Amino acid sequence: MKLPTNFMSIGIARALATSAMAALISFTLACNSTDEHTGDQPNVTVTETATGTVNTPTPPEPSSTATSAYLSEMDPLTSTQGVDTSSAEVNGRGYARSVTLTASAGGPVNEVEYNLGRHWKRFEATIGLRDDSPTGSKLTFQVSVDEKNLFSRSVSLGEDFRTDLDIDGALRLKLTVTYTGQDSNYIYGTWGDAQLAAMES
């Protein structure tokens, strides 16, 4: 039986469409396979987060047994008229770590007390009047520990004296300057580089 011409055309068109669809599917599968093997993937940024313990460096702890300490770096327990811990010049020489007490006719005695905690063996300092004190000035310097006087000396402007005192096991250290003149100007008594030395272990 002979089919009509238009019916044959429709069959051919359908066959061609089916072949084209099959070719498109084959091409798409081939492209996906190529992407998987070549790693041709979209640009993706991946951030990894560590789940373990993070060790953060910490600064070393200071030694529990210091061998020395400057009084200028310590807080006093009490002071009569305040303490100046800035650098000072005594008899032409500079001392960067000083303790200076002021005295005058209006406040002739000035003292400061420190807690030693029975950790220290010796007290060292250079004593003298700070060079900007009035001409002719004079002060008496005293050092005592636990209410016991260890040192006392009258010092005039332009003089300096080195002290090295045994304070082995003392609890309190007291420094005192006393003014005995009549001048109303302030006079500055300095303990240059006043330092504590530790007890032997």
PDB file of C-alpha atoms in Angstrom:
ATOM      1  CA  MET A   1       0.000   0.000   0.000  1.00  0.00           C
ATOM      2  CA  LYS A   2       1.412   3.430  -0.926  1.00  0.00           C
ATOM      3  CA  LEU A   3       1.347   6.098   1.883  1.00  0.00           C
ATOM      4  CA  PRO A   4       0.351   9.652   1.137  1.00  0.00           C
ATOM      5  CA  THR A   5       3.183  12.065   0.532  1.00  0.00           C
ATOM      6  CA  ASN A   6       2.237  14.385   3.427  1.00  0.00           C
ATOM      7  CA  PHE A   7       2.114  11.469   5.890  1.00  0.00           C
ATOM      8  CA  MET A   8       5.635  10.420   4.848  1.00  0.00           C
ATOM      9  CA  SER A   9       6.879  14.011   5.398  1.00  0.00           C
ATOM     10  CA  ILE A  10       5.497  14.035   8.913  1.00  0.00           C
ATOM     11  CA  GLY A  11       7.255  10.735   9.690  1.00  0.00           C
ATOM     12  CA  ILE A  12      10.544  12.005   8.344  1.00  0.00           C
ATOM     13  CA  ALA A  13      10.263  15.218  10.395  1.00  0.00           C
ATOM     14  CA  ARG A  14       9.596  13.235  13.553  1.00  0.00           C
ATOM     15  CA  ALA A  15      12.579  11.004  12.881  1.00  0.00           C
ATOM     16  CA  LEU A  16      14.828  13.975  12.336  1.00  0.00           C
ATOM     17  CA  ALA A  17      13.576  15.618  15.547  1.00  0.00           C
ATOM     18  CA  THR A  18      14.211  12.434  17.527  1.00  0.00           C
ATOM     19  CA  SER A  19      17.744  12.176  16.111  1.00  0.00           C
ATOM     20  CA  ALA A  20      18.457  15.826  16.972  1.00  0.00           C
ATOM     21  CA  MET A  21      17.201  15.350  20.527  1.00  0.00           C
ATOM     22  CA  ALA A  22      19.353  12.251  20.955  1.00  0.00           C
ATOM     23  CA  ALA A  23      22.380  14.116  19.650  1.00  0.00           C
ATOM     24  CA  LEU A  24      21.758  17.026  22.062  1.00  0.00           C
ATOM     25  CA  ILE A  25      21.456  14.635  25.026  1.00  0.00           C
ATOM     26  CA  SER A  26      24.675  12.857  24.022  1.00  0.00           C
ATOM     27  CA  PHE A  27      26.495  16.201  23.716  1.00  0.00           C
ATOM     28  CA  THR A  28      25.266  17.363  27.158  1.00  0.00           C
ATOM     29  CA  LEU A  29      26.376  14.128  28.840  1.00  0.00           C
ATOM     30  CA  ALA A  30      29.770  14.366  27.151  1.00  0.00           C
ATOM     31  CA  CYS A  31      30.251  17.932  28.408  1.00  0.00           C
ATOM     32  CA  ASN A  32      29.340  16.984  31.987  1.00  0.00           C
ATOM     33  CA  SER A  33      31.741  14.059  31.871  1.00  0.00           C
ATOM     34  CA  THR A  34      34.527  16.332  30.641  1.00  0.00           C
ATOM     35  CA  ASP A  35      33.914  18.833  33.455  1.00  0.00           C
ATOM     36  CA  GLU A  36      34.087  16.090  36.073  1.00  0.00           C
ATOM     37  CA  HIS A  37      37.396  14.729  34.782  1.00  0.00           C
ATOM     38  CA  THR A  38      39.131  17.994  34.060  1.00  0.00           C
ATOM     39  CA  GLY A  39      38.020  19.691  37.285  1.00  0.00           C
ATOM     40  CA  ASP A  40      36.676  22.616  35.265  1.00  0.00           C
ATOM     41  CA  GLN A  41      34.414  23.704  38.092  1.00  0.00           C
ATOM     42  CA  PRO A  42      33.060  27.152  38.992  1.00  0.00           C
ATOM     43  CA  ASN A  43      35.362  29.316  41.115  1.00  0.00           C
ATOM     44  CA  VAL A  44      34.410  28.592  44.721  1.00  0.00           C
ATOM     45  CA  THR A  45      36.316  29.871  47.768  1.00  0.00           C
ATOM     46  CA  VAL A  46      36.433  27.330  50.584  1.00  0.00           C
ATOM     47  CA  THR A  47      37.267  28.450  54.109  1.00  0.00           C
ATOM     48  CA  GLU A  48      38.494  25.777  56.486  1.00  0.00           C
ATOM     49  CA  THR A  49      38.021  26.222  60.200  1.00  0.00           C
ATOM     50  CA  ALA A  50      40.239  24.372  62.631  1.00  0.00           C
ATOM     51  CA  THR A  51      38.317  22.467  65.260  1.00  0.00           C
ATOM     52  CA  GLY A  52      41.254  21.570  67.506  1.00  0.00           C
ATOM     53  CA  THR A  53      42.731  23.508  70.440  1.00  0.00           C
ATOM     54  CA  VAL A  54      44.554  26.718  69.452  1.00  0.00           C
ATOM     55  CA  ASN A  55      47.752  27.325  71.433  1.00  0.00           C
ATOM     56  CA  THR A  56      48.208  31.085  71.908  1.00  0.00           C
ATOM     57  CA  PRO A  57      51.726  32.082  73.036  1.00  0.00           C
ATOM     58  CA  THR A  58      51.764  33.749  76.429  1.00  0.00           C
ATOM     59  CA  PRO A  59      54.525  35.961  77.827  1.00  0.00           C
ATOM     60  CA  PRO A  60      56.759  34.331  80.429  1.00  0.00           C
ATOM     61  CA  GLU A  61      55.849  34.965  84.034  1.00  0.00           C
ATOM     62  CA  PRO A  62      58.269  37.098  86.040  1.00  0.00           C
ATOM     63  CA  SER A  63      60.577  35.343  88.461  1.00  0.00           C
ATOM     64  CA  SER A  64      59.128  34.980  91.945  1.00  0.00           C
ATOM     65  CA  THR A  65      62.550  35.629  93.507  1.00  0.00           C
ATOM     66  CA  ALA A  66      63.773  39.024  92.301  1.00  0.00           C
ATOM     67  CA  THR A  67      67.368  39.796  93.235  1.00  0.00           C
ATOM     68  CA  SER A  68      66.906  43.566  93.529  1.00  0.00           C
ATOM     69  CA  ALA A  69      64.308  46.332  93.412  1.00  0.00           C
ATOM     70  CA  TYR A  70      64.369  50.137  93.320  1.00  0.00           C
ATOM     71  CA  LEU A  71      62.277  52.006  95.848  1.00  0.00           C
ATOM     72  CA  SER A  72      61.195  54.390  93.093  1.00  0.00           C
ATOM     73  CA  GLU A  73      59.286  51.485  91.533  1.00  0.00           C
ATOM     74  CA  MET A  74      57.495  50.546  94.766  1.00  0.00           C
ATOM     75  CA  ASP A  75      54.373  52.097  96.272  1.00  0.00           C
ATOM     76  CA  PRO A  76      54.962  53.496  99.763  1.00  0.00           C
ATOM     77  CA  LEU A  77      52.690  52.532 102.621  1.00  0.00           C
ATOM     78  CA  THR A  78      52.650  56.059 104.037  1.00  0.00           C
ATOM     79  CA  SER A  79      54.325  59.407 103.373  1.00  0.00           C
ATOM     80  CA  THR A  80      54.164  62.676 105.295  1.00  0.00           C
ATOM     81  CA  GLN A  81      54.402  65.147 102.423  1.00  0.00           C
ATOM     82  CA  GLY A  82      54.564  62.955  99.333  1.00  0.00           C
ATOM     83  CA  VAL A  83      57.441  61.365  97.440  1.00  0.00           C
ATOM     84  CA  ASP A  84      59.160  62.456  94.233  1.00  0.00           C
ATOM     85  CA  THR A  85      60.483  59.465  92.268  1.00  0.00           C
ATOM     86  CA  SER A  86      61.823  61.336  89.232  1.00  0.00           C
ATOM     87  CA  SER A  87      65.520  61.516  88.370  1.00  0.00           C
ATOM     88  CA  ALA A  88      67.661  63.826  90.502  1.00  0.00           C
ATOM     89  CA  GLU A  89      71.130  65.372  90.533  1.00  0.00           C
ATOM     90  CA  VAL A  90      73.143  65.240  93.747  1.00  0.00           C
ATOM     91  CA  ASN A  91      76.532  66.943  93.932  1.00  0.00           C
ATOM     92  CA  GLY A  92      76.717  67.099  90.126  1.00  0.00           C
ATOM     93  CA  ARG A  93      75.857  63.454  89.507  1.00  0.00           C
ATOM     94  CA  GLY A  94      72.553  62.204  88.095  1.00  0.00           C
ATOM     95  CA  TYR A  95      70.506  59.386  89.612  1.00  0.00           C
ATOM     96  CA  ALA A  96      67.717  58.061  87.405  1.00  0.00           C
ATOM     97  CA  ARG A  97      65.883  56.053  90.092  1.00  0.00           C
ATOM     98  CA  SER A  98      65.669  58.343  93.070  1.00  0.00           C
ATOM     99  CA  VAL A  99      63.432  58.944  96.047  1.00  0.00           C
ATOM    100  CA  THR A 100      63.297  62.632  97.051  1.00  0.00           C
ATOM    101  CA  LEU A 101      61.615  64.033 100.167  1.00  0.00           C
ATOM    102  CA  THR A 102      60.913  67.743 100.645  1.00  0.00           C
ATOM    103  CA  ALA A 103      61.344  69.590 103.949  1.00  0.00           C
ATOM    104  CA  SER A 104      61.049  73.222 105.016  1.00  0.00           C
ATOM    105  CA  ALA A 105      60.387  75.392 108.049  1.00  0.00           C
ATOM    106  CA  GLY A 106      56.673  74.828 107.522  1.00  0.00           C
ATOM    107  CA  GLY A 107      57.100  71.042 107.336  1.00  0.00           C
ATOM    108  CA  PRO A 108      60.447  70.233 108.909  1.00  0.00           C
ATOM    109  CA  VAL A 109      60.025  66.440 108.991  1.00  0.00           C
ATOM    110  CA  ASN A 110      59.156  64.300 105.996  1.00  0.00           C
ATOM    111  CA  GLU A 111      59.181  60.530 106.103  1.00  0.00           C
ATOM    112  CA  VAL A 112      58.100  57.638 103.904  1.00  0.00           C
ATOM    113  CA  GLU A 113      57.587  53.999 104.838  1.00  0.00           C
ATOM    114  CA  TYR A 114      57.752  50.863 102.672  1.00  0.00           C
ATOM    115  CA  ASN A 115      56.676  47.277 103.189  1.00  0.00           C
ATOM    116  CA  LEU A 116      59.648  44.931 102.764  1.00  0.00           C
ATOM    117  CA  GLY A 117      57.767  41.703 103.520  1.00  0.00           C
ATOM    118  CA  ARG A 118      60.951  40.274 105.067  1.00  0.00           C
ATOM    119  CA  HIS A 119      62.272  39.543 101.565  1.00  0.00           C
ATOM    120  CA  TRP A 120      65.303  41.811 101.488  1.00  0.00           C
ATOM    121  CA  LYS A 121      68.810  41.769 102.909  1.00  0.00           C
ATOM    122  CA  ARG A 122      70.442  45.131 102.166  1.00  0.00           C
ATOM    123  CA  PHE A 123      69.500  48.735 101.457  1.00  0.00           C
ATOM    124  CA  GLU A 124      71.808  50.823  99.265  1.00  0.00           C
ATOM    125  CA  ALA A 125      71.596  54.470  98.229  1.00  0.00           C
ATOM    126  CA  THR A 126      73.593  57.657  97.721  1.00  0.00           C
ATOM    127  CA  ILE A 127      72.203  60.392  99.944  1.00  0.00           C
ATOM    128  CA  GLY A 128      72.493  64.151  99.529  1.00  0.00           C
ATOM    129  CA  LEU A 129      70.604  67.357  98.870  1.00  0.00           C
ATOM    130  CA  ARG A 130      69.288  67.742  95.359  1.00  0.00           C
ATOM    131  CA  ASP A 131      71.354  70.343  93.526  1.00  0.00           C
ATOM    132  CA  ASP A 132      68.435  72.773  93.106  1.00  0.00           C
ATOM    133  CA  SER A 133      68.103  73.175  96.893  1.00  0.00           C
ATOM    134  CA  PRO A 134      68.858  76.660  98.287  1.00  0.00           C
ATOM    135  CA  THR A 135      72.488  77.633  98.964  1.00  0.00           C
ATOM    136  CA  GLY A 136      73.604  76.754 102.484  1.00  0.00           C
ATOM    137  CA  SER A 137      70.879  74.118 102.928  1.00  0.00           C
ATOM    138  CA  LYS A 138      71.296  71.228 105.336  1.00  0.00           C
ATOM    139  CA  LEU A 139      69.187  68.175 106.181  1.00  0.00           C
ATOM    140  CA  THR A 140      69.453  65.201 108.503  1.00  0.00           C
ATOM    141  CA  PHE A 141      68.903  61.808 106.809  1.00  0.00           C
ATOM    142  CA  GLN A 142      67.696  58.806 108.787  1.00  0.00           C
ATOM    143  CA  VAL A 143      67.043  55.147 107.949  1.00  0.00           C
ATOM    144  CA  SER A 144      65.140  52.845 110.272  1.00  0.00           C
ATOM    145  CA  VAL A 145      63.663  49.339 110.014  1.00  0.00           C
ATOM    146  CA  ASP A 146      60.896  48.085 112.290  1.00  0.00           C
ATOM    147  CA  GLU A 147      61.270  51.232 114.455  1.00  0.00           C
ATOM    148  CA  LYS A 148      64.997  50.614 114.922  1.00  0.00           C
ATOM    149  CA  ASN A 149      67.329  53.409 113.786  1.00  0.00           C
ATOM    150  CA  LEU A 150      70.108  52.162 111.513  1.00  0.00           C
ATOM    151  CA  PHE A 151      71.555  55.368 110.110  1.00  0.00           C
ATOM    152  CA  SER A 152      71.538  59.113 110.821  1.00  0.00           C
ATOM    153  CA  ARG A 153      73.664  61.817 109.229  1.00  0.00           C
ATOM    154  CA  SER A 154      73.558  65.568 108.672  1.00  0.00           C
ATOM    155  CA  VAL A 155      74.295  66.486 105.055  1.00  0.00           C
ATOM    156  CA  SER A 156      74.910  69.906 103.503  1.00  0.00           C
ATOM    157  CA  LEU A 157      74.352  71.004  99.919  1.00  0.00           C
ATOM    158  CA  GLY A 158      77.260  69.836  97.735  1.00  0.00           C
ATOM    159  CA  GLU A 159      77.905  66.664  99.755  1.00  0.00           C
ATOM    160  CA  ASP A 160      76.948  63.068  99.034  1.00  0.00           C
ATOM    161  CA  PHE A 161      77.401  59.849 100.979  1.00  0.00           C
ATOM    162  CA  ARG A 162      77.025  56.228  99.999  1.00  0.00           C
ATOM    163  CA  THR A 163      75.003  54.023 102.351  1.00  0.00           C
ATOM    164  CA  ASP A 164      74.916  50.219 102.451  1.00  0.00           C
ATOM    165  CA  LEU A 165      72.845  48.938 105.354  1.00  0.00           C
ATOM    166  CA  ASP A 166      71.920  45.507 106.662  1.00  0.00           C
ATOM    167  CA  ILE A 167      68.104  45.136 106.682  1.00  0.00           C
ATOM    168  CA  ASP A 168      68.070  41.345 106.748  1.00  0.00           C
ATOM    169  CA  GLY A 169      64.502  40.083 107.251  1.00  0.00           C
ATOM    170  CA  ALA A 170      63.001  43.475 108.131  1.00  0.00           C
ATOM    171  CA  LEU A 171      59.281  44.082 107.663  1.00  0.00           C
ATOM    172  CA  ARG A 172      59.191  47.899 107.396  1.00  0.00           C
ATOM    173  CA  LEU A 173      61.678  50.429 106.016  1.00  0.00           C
ATOM    174  CA  LYS A 174      61.353  54.108 106.907  1.00  0.00           C
ATOM    175  CA  LEU A 175      63.292  56.996 105.346  1.00  0.00           C
ATOM    176  CA  THR A 176      63.258  60.401 107.066  1.00  0.00           C
ATOM    177  CA  VAL A 177      64.641  63.856 106.316  1.00  0.00           C
ATOM    178  CA  THR A 178      64.603  66.583 108.979  1.00  0.00           C
ATOM    179  CA  TYR A 179      65.105  70.299 108.456  1.00  0.00           C
ATOM    180  CA  THR A 180      66.520  72.324 111.364  1.00  0.00           C
ATOM    181  CA  GLY A 181      67.185  75.718 109.753  1.00  0.00           C
ATOM    182  CA  GLN A 182      65.095  78.869 109.740  1.00  0.00           C
ATOM    183  CA  ASP A 183      64.804  79.436 105.994  1.00  0.00           C
ATOM    184  CA  SER A 184      61.276  79.028 104.639  1.00  0.00           C
ATOM    185  CA  ASN A 185      62.497  77.704 101.269  1.00  0.00           C
ATOM    186  CA  TYR A 186      62.008  74.065 100.364  1.00  0.00           C
ATOM    187  CA  ILE A 187      65.003  71.732 100.635  1.00  0.00           C
ATOM    188  CA  TYR A 188      65.116  68.439  98.750  1.00  0.00           C
ATOM    189  CA  GLY A 189      66.655  65.378 100.359  1.00  0.00           C
ATOM    190  CA  THR A 190      67.448  62.680  97.805  1.00  0.00           C
ATOM    191  CA  TRP A 191      68.141  58.989  98.140  1.00  0.00           C
ATOM    192  CA  GLY A 192      69.857  58.434  94.801  1.00  0.00           C
ATOM    193  CA  ASP A 193      69.212  55.051  93.144  1.00  0.00           C
ATOM    194  CA  ALA A 194      67.775  53.709  96.401  1.00  0.00           C
ATOM    195  CA  GLN A 195      67.834  49.941  95.982  1.00  0.00           C
ATOM    196  CA  LEU A 196      66.971  46.765  97.870  1.00  0.00           C
ATOM    197  CA  ALA A 197      69.090  43.630  97.511  1.00  0.00           C
ATOM    198  CA  ALA A 198      67.535  40.210  98.027  1.00  0.00           C
ATOM    199  CA  MET A 199      68.246  37.736 100.774  1.00  0.00           C
ATOM    200  CA  GLU A 200      70.483  34.848  99.822  1.00  0.00           C
ATOM    201  CA  SER A 201      68.570  31.667  98.968  1.00  0.00           C
TER     202      SER A 201
END
